Short mmCIF file of C-alpha atoms and ligand atoms in Angstrom, two decimals:
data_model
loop_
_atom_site.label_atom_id
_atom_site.label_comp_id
_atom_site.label_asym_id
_atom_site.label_seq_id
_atom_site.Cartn_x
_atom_site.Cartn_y
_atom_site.Cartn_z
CA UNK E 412 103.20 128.03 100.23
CA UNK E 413 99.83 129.95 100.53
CA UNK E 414 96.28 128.86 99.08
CA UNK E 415 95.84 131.61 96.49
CA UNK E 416 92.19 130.69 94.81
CA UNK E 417 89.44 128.35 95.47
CA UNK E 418 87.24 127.89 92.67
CA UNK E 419 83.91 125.32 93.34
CA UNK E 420 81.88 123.35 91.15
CA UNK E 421 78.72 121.99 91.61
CA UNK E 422 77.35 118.49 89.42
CA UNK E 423 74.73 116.71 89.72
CA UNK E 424 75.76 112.66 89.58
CA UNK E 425 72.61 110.74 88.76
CA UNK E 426 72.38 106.85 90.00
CA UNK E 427 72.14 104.30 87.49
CA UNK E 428 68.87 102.93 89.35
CA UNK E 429 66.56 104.13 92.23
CA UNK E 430 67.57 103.56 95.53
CA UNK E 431 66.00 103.12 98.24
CA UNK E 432 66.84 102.91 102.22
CA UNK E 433 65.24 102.51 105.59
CA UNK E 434 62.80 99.66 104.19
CA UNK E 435 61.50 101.90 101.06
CA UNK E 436 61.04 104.75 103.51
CA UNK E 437 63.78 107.19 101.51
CA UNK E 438 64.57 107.18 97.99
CA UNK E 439 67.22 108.71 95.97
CA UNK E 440 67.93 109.23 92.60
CA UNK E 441 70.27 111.88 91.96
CA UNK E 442 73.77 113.50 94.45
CA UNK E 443 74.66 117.13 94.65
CA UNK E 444 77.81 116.89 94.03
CA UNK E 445 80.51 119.81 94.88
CA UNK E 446 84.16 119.97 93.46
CA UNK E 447 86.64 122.06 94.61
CA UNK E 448 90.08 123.30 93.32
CA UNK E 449 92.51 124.52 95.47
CA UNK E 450 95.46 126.72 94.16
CA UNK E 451 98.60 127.92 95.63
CA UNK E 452 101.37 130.26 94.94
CA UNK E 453 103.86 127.02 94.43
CA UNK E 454 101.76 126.20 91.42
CA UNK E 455 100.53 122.97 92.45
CA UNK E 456 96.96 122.27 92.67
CA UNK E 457 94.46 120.11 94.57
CA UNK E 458 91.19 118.39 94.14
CA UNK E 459 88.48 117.77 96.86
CA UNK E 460 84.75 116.57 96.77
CA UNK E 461 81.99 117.02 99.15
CA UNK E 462 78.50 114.97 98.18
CA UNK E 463 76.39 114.03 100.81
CA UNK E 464 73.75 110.94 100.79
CA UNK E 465 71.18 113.64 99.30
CA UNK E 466 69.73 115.47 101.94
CA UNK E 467 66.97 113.16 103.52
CA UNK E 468 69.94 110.99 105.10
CA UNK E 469 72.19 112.55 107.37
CA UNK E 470 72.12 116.38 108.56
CA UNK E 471 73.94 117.53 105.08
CA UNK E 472 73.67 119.05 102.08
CA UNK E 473 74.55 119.84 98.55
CA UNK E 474 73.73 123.64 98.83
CA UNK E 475 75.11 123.82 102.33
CA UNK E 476 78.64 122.56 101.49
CA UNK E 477 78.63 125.87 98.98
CA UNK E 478 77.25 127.77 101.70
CA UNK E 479 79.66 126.84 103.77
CA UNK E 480 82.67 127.64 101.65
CA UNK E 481 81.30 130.77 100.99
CA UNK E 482 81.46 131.65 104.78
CA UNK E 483 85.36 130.07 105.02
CA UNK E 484 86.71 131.13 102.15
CA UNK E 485 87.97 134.05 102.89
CA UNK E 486 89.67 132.55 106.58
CA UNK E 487 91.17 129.28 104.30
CA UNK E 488 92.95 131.53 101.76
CA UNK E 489 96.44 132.99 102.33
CA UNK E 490 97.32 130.14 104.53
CA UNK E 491 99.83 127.11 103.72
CA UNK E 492 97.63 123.86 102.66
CA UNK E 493 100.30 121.83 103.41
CA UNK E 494 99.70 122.52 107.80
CA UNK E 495 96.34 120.60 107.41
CA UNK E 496 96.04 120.99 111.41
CA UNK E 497 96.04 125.08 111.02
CA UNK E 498 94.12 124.76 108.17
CA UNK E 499 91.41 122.25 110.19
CA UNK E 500 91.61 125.29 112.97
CA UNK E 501 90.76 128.00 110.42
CA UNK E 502 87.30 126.34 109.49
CA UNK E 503 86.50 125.18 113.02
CA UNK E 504 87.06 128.91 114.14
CA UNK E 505 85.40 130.32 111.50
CA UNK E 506 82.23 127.73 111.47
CA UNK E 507 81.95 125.58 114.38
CA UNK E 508 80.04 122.32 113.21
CA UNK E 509 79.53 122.24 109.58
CA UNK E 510 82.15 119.13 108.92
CA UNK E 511 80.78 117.96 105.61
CA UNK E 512 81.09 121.32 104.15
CA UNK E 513 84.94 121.16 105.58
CA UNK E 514 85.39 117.71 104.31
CA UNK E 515 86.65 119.16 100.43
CA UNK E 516 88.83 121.61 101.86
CA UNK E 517 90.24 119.02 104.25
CA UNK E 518 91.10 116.74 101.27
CA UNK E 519 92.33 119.59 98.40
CA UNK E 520 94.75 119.74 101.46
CA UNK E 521 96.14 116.46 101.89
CA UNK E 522 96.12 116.29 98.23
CA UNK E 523 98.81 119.04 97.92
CA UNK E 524 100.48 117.89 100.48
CA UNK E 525 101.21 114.75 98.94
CA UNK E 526 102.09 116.08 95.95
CA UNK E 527 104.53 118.71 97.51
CA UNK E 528 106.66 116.00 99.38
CA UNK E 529 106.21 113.33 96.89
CA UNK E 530 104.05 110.85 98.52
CA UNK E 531 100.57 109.43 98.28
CA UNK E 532 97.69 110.04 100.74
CA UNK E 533 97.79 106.30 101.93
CA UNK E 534 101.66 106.73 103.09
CA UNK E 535 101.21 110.29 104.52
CA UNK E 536 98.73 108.30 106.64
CA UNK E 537 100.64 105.93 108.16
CA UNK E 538 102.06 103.75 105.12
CA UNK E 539 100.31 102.22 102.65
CA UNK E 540 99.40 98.47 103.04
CA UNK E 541 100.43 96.60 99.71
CA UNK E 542 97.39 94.81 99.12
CA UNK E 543 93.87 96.55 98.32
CA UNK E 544 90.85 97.07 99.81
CA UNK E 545 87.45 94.94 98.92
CA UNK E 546 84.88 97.28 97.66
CA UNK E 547 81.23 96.71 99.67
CA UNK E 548 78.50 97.24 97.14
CA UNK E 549 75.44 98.89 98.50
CA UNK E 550 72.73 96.63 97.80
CA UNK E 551 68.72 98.84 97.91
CA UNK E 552 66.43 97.61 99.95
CA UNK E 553 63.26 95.83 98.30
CA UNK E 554 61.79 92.02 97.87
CA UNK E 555 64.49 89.43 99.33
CA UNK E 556 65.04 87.84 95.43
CA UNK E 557 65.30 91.56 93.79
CA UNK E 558 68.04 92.57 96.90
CA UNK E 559 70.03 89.19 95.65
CA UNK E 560 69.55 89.85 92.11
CA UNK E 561 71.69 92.88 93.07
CA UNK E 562 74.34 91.48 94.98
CA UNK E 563 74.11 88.79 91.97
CA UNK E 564 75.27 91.98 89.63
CA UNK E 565 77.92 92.76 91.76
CA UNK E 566 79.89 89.76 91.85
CA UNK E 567 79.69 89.66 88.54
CA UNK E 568 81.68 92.38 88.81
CA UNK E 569 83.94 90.79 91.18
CA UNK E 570 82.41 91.99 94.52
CA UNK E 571 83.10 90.14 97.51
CA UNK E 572 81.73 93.19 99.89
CA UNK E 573 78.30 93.90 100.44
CA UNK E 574 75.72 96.30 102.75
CA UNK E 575 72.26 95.04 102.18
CA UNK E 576 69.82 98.07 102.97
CA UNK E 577 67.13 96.67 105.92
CA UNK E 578 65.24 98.50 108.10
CA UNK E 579 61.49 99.36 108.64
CA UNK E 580 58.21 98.65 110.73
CA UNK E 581 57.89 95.31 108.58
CA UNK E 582 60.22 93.12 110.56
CA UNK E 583 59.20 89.95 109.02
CA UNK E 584 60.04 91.08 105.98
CA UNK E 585 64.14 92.63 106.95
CA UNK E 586 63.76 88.66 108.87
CA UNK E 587 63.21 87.20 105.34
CA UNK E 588 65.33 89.35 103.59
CA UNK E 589 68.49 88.43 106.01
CA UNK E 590 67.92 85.04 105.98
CA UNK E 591 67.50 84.85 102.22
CA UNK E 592 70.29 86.62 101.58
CA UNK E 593 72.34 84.37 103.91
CA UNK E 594 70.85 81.18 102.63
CA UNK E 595 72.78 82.49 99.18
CA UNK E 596 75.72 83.82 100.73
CA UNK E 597 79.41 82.82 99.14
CA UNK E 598 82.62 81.21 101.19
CA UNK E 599 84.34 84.47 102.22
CA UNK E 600 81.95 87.26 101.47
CA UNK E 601 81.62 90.00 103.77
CA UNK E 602 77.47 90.89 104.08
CA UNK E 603 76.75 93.60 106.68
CA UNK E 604 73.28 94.49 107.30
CA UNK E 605 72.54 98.34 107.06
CA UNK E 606 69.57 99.62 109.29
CA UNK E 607 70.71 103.06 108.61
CA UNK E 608 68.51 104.54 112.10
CA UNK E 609 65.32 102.43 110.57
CA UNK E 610 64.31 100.36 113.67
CA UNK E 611 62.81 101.35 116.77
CA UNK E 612 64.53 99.34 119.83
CA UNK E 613 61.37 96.76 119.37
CA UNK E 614 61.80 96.23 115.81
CA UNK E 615 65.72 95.98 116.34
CA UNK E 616 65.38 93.71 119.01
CA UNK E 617 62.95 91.31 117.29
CA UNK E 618 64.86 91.37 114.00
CA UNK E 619 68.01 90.37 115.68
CA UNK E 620 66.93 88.24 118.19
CA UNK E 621 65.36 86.16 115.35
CA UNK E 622 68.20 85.71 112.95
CA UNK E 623 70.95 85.67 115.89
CA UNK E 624 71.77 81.93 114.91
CA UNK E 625 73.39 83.89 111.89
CA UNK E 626 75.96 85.84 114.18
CA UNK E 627 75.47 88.36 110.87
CA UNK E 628 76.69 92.37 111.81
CA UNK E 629 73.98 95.38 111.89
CA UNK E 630 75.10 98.35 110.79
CA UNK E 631 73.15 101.55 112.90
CA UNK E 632 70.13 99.17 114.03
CA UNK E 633 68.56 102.14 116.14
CA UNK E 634 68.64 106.41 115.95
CA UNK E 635 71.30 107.49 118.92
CA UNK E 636 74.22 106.08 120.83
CA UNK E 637 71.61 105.79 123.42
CA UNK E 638 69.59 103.49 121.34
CA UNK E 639 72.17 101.28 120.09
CA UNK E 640 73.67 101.00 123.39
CA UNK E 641 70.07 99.46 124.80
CA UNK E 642 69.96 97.37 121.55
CA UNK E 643 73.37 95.83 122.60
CA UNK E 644 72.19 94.87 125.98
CA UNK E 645 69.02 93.11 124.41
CA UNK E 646 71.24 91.23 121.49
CA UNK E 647 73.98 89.35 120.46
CA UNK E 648 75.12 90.32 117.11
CA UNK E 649 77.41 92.08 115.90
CA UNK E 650 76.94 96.27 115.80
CA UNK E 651 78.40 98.48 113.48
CA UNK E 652 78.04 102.00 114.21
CA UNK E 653 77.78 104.49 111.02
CA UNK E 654 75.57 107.30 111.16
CA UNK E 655 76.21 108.47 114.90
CA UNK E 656 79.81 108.21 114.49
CA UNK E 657 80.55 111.69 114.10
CA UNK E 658 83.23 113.58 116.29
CA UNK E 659 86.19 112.03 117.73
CA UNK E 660 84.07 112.39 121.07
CA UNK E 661 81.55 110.25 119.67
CA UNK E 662 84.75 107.79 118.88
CA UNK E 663 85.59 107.72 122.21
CA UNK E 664 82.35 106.69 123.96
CA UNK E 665 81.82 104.07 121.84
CA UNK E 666 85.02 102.10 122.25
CA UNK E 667 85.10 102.58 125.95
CA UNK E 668 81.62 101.93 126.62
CA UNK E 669 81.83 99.24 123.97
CA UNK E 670 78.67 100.61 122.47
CA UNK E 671 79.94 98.63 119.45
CA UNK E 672 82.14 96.58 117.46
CA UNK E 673 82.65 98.29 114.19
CA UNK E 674 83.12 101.64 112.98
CA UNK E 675 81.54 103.14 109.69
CA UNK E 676 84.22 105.74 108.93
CA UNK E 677 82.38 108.41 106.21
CA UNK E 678 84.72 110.77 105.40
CA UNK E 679 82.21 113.88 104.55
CA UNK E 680 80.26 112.97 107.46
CA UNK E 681 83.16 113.35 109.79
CA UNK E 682 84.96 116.59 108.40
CA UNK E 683 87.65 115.04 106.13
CA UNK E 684 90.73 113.16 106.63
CA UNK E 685 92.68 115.03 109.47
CA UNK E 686 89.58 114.22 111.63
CA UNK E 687 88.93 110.57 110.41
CA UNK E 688 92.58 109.49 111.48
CA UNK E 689 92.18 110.14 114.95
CA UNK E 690 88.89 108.28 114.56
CA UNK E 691 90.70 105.29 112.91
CA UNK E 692 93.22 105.43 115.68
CA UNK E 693 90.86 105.09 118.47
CA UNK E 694 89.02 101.90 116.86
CA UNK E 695 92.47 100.26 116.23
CA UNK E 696 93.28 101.20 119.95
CA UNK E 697 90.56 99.12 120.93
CA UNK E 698 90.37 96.26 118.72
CA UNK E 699 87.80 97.69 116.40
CA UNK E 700 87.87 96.89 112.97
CA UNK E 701 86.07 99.52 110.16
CA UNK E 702 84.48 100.25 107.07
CA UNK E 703 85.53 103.20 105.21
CA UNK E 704 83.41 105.34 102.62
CA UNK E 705 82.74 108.35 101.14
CA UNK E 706 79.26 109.15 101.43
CA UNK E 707 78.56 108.73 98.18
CA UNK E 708 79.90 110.80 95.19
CA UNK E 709 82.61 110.71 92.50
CA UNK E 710 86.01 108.21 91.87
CA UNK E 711 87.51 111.37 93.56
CA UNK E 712 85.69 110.62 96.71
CA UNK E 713 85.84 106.98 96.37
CA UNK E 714 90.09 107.90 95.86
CA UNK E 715 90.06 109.35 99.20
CA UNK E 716 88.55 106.76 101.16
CA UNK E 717 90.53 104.12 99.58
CA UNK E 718 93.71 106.06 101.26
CA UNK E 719 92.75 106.02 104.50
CA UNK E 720 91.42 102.39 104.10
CA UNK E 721 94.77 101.05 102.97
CA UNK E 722 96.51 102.81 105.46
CA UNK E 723 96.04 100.59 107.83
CA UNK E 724 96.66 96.54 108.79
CA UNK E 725 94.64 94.03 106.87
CA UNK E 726 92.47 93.03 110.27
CA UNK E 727 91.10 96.32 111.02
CA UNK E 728 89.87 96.87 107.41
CA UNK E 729 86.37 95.60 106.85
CA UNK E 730 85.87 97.13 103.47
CA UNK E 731 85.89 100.45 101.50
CA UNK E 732 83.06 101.36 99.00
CA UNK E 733 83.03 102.16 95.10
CA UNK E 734 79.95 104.56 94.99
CA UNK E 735 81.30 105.69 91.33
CA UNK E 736 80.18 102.31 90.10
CA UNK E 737 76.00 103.61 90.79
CA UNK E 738 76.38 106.80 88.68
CA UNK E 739 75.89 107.44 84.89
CA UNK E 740 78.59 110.15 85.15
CA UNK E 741 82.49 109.73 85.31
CA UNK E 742 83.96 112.65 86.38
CA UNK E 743 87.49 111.78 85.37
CA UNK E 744 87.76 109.45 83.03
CA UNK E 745 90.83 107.46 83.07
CA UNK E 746 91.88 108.95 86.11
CA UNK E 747 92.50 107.27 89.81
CA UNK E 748 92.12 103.57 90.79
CA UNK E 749 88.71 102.14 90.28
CA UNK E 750 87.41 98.99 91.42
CA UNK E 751 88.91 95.63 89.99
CA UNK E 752 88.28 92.33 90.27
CA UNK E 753 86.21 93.79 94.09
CA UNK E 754 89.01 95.57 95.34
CA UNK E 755 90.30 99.02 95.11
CA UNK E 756 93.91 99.41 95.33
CA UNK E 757 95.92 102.67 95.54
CA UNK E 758 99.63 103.19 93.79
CA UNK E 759 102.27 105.18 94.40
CA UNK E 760 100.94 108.33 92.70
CA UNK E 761 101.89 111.56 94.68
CA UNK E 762 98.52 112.92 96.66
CA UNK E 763 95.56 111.94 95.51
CA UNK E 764 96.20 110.49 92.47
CA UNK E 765 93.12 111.80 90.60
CA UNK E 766 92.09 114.41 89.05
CA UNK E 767 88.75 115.57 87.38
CA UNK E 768 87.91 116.71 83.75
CA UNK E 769 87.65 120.11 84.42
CA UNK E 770 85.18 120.55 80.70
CA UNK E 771 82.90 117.90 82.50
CA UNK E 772 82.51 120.00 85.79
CA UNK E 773 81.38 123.31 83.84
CA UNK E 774 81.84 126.58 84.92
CA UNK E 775 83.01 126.87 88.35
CA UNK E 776 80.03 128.36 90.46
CA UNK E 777 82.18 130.63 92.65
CA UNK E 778 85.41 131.80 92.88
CA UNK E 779 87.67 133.07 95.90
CA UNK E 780 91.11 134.75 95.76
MG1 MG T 1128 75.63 102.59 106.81
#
């Protein structure tokens, strides 16, 4: 089987409502999206997605996932989608760094490769766990009653998940903001509090010193590994690690030097599937349990996130994210699983197990044969 065309798609996916991170410091209102379809000479086709956080959070892009496609295309076509390993080696060769613009490729791939042996993502991985994954809403940072109000909305919609955006030179204010939050938290919810790089190693340590009675989790409380892992010495709480979780080397430093406890998996961030798995297997090597996300986008990146979250045991999943429920735009309606009742739940469907409205992308932007 040989990848005969890749045609991309760019979309724009406005949120529903501003949002903001890092204490009010970044705000974001709309996500370059990019779709890709992958063809072969078999006749079966696959569907990947690459849209990054904007481009204020992490070092990616909307324009630089098309870029980068550009610059593989011409090393990805001609060779079999189904050896996702050769396929990985191809872009790696061809671009060194770059993984979010990989990331689409990487999941076309496994999407065919389901298809072509009759399985879904979540089994290829490993097996599929019968029961679902809860879905984490991503609550915008902002006054401590307007951050529950939001978390309010969401279990209204069933939610028992959620990563409260903290973060900032204010630190009595994240203080108030954790502690209200907690003071309204249910039996059995899952809160994790999501610095996303916003505290020096002052403000983390004062924040967390201060509400360490909670034994709440901090997701990212500093910039580098080197940061969080002077944080850790300093606190007690719980650290998630998200936004300097990167390369399998980065994977491996962490667990041994126990730099922390949790692992954000984010698929574009990392390069795609084929990467993430090796990531997932260190953390359930050393007793680390995960969240898993897109980072950010369409039900078709929310899709593939949701396989690699139910592909493993119940005590290593933390939660997965439905990002599709912040946009005004469905991509494919009708298609893939979407959040109920707070979980996400993938069936039996061979590969992916969605697929996009093709007259709702537009024109495709390029094409490569
Ligand atoms: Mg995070």
């Amino acid at each position: 089987m040989k990848i005969t065309r890749i045609s991309v798609y760019h979309k724009d996916l406005p949120l529903k409502d501003p949002y903001w991170l890092s204490g009010g410091r970044l705000l974001f209102e709309v996500l370059d999206a990019t779709f890709i379809k992958l063809e072969t000479d078999a006749g079966l086709v696959g569907w990947g997605e690459g849209t990054p956080w904007g481009n204020t959070y992490v070092p990616a892009h909307g324009p630089g996932i098309r870029a980068g496609l550009e610059t593989m295309a011409g090393s990805i076509l001609g060779l079999d989608p189904r050896k996702l390993e050769l396929v990985e080696y191809a872009m790696d060769k061809c671009l060194p760094g770059h993984l979010y613009a990989k990331s689409p490729i990487d999941m076309a791939c496994w999407d065919i490769l389901g298809q072509s042996c009759d399985l879904s993502i979540a089994d290829l991985l490993g097996g599929k766990r019968e029961t679902g994954t809860p879905a984490a809403s991503s609550v915008s940072s902002g006054e401590p009653d307007y951050m529950l109000g939001i978390v309010n909305s969401y279990r209204g919609m069933g939610y028992v998940a959620h990563s409260a955006k903290v973060g900032g030179s204010d630190t009595d204010k994240d203080i108030e903001r954790i502690r209200h939050i907690e003071a309204n938290r249910k039996p059995g919810e899952i809160v994790l509090y999501d610095v996303n790089r916003a505290w020096t190693r002052r403000e983390a340590s004062i924040v967390m010193n201060a509400v360490a009675d909670l034994g709440v989790t901090f997701e990212q409380p500093g910039e580098t590994l080197d940061d969080l892992a002077e944080i850790r010495k300093v606190t007690t709480s719980p650290i998630s690690v998200d936004e300097t979780l990167v390369t399998l080397q980065d994977a491996c430093r962490i667990a041994r030097e126990g730099i922390a406890d949790v692992f954000g998996i984010k698929l574009n961030r990392v390069g795609g599937l084929t990467k993430a798995r090796r990531i997932r297997d260190v953390a359930m090597a050393h007793g680390i349990q995960m969240f898993i996300m897109a980072t950010g986008g369409s039900v078709l990146a929310d899709t593939e996130a949701a396989h690699l979250a139910q592909s493993m045991p119940d005590e290593f999943i933390r939660a997965c994210w439905s990002c599709q429920d912040m946009l005004t735009v469905d991509v494919a309606p009708g298609s893939g699983p979407r959040c109920v009742d707070g979980f996400i739940t993938i069936d039996d469907t061979p590969g992916l197990g969605v697929v996009p409205d093709e007259n709702l992308l537009g024109d495709p932007v390029a094409v490569y044969e």
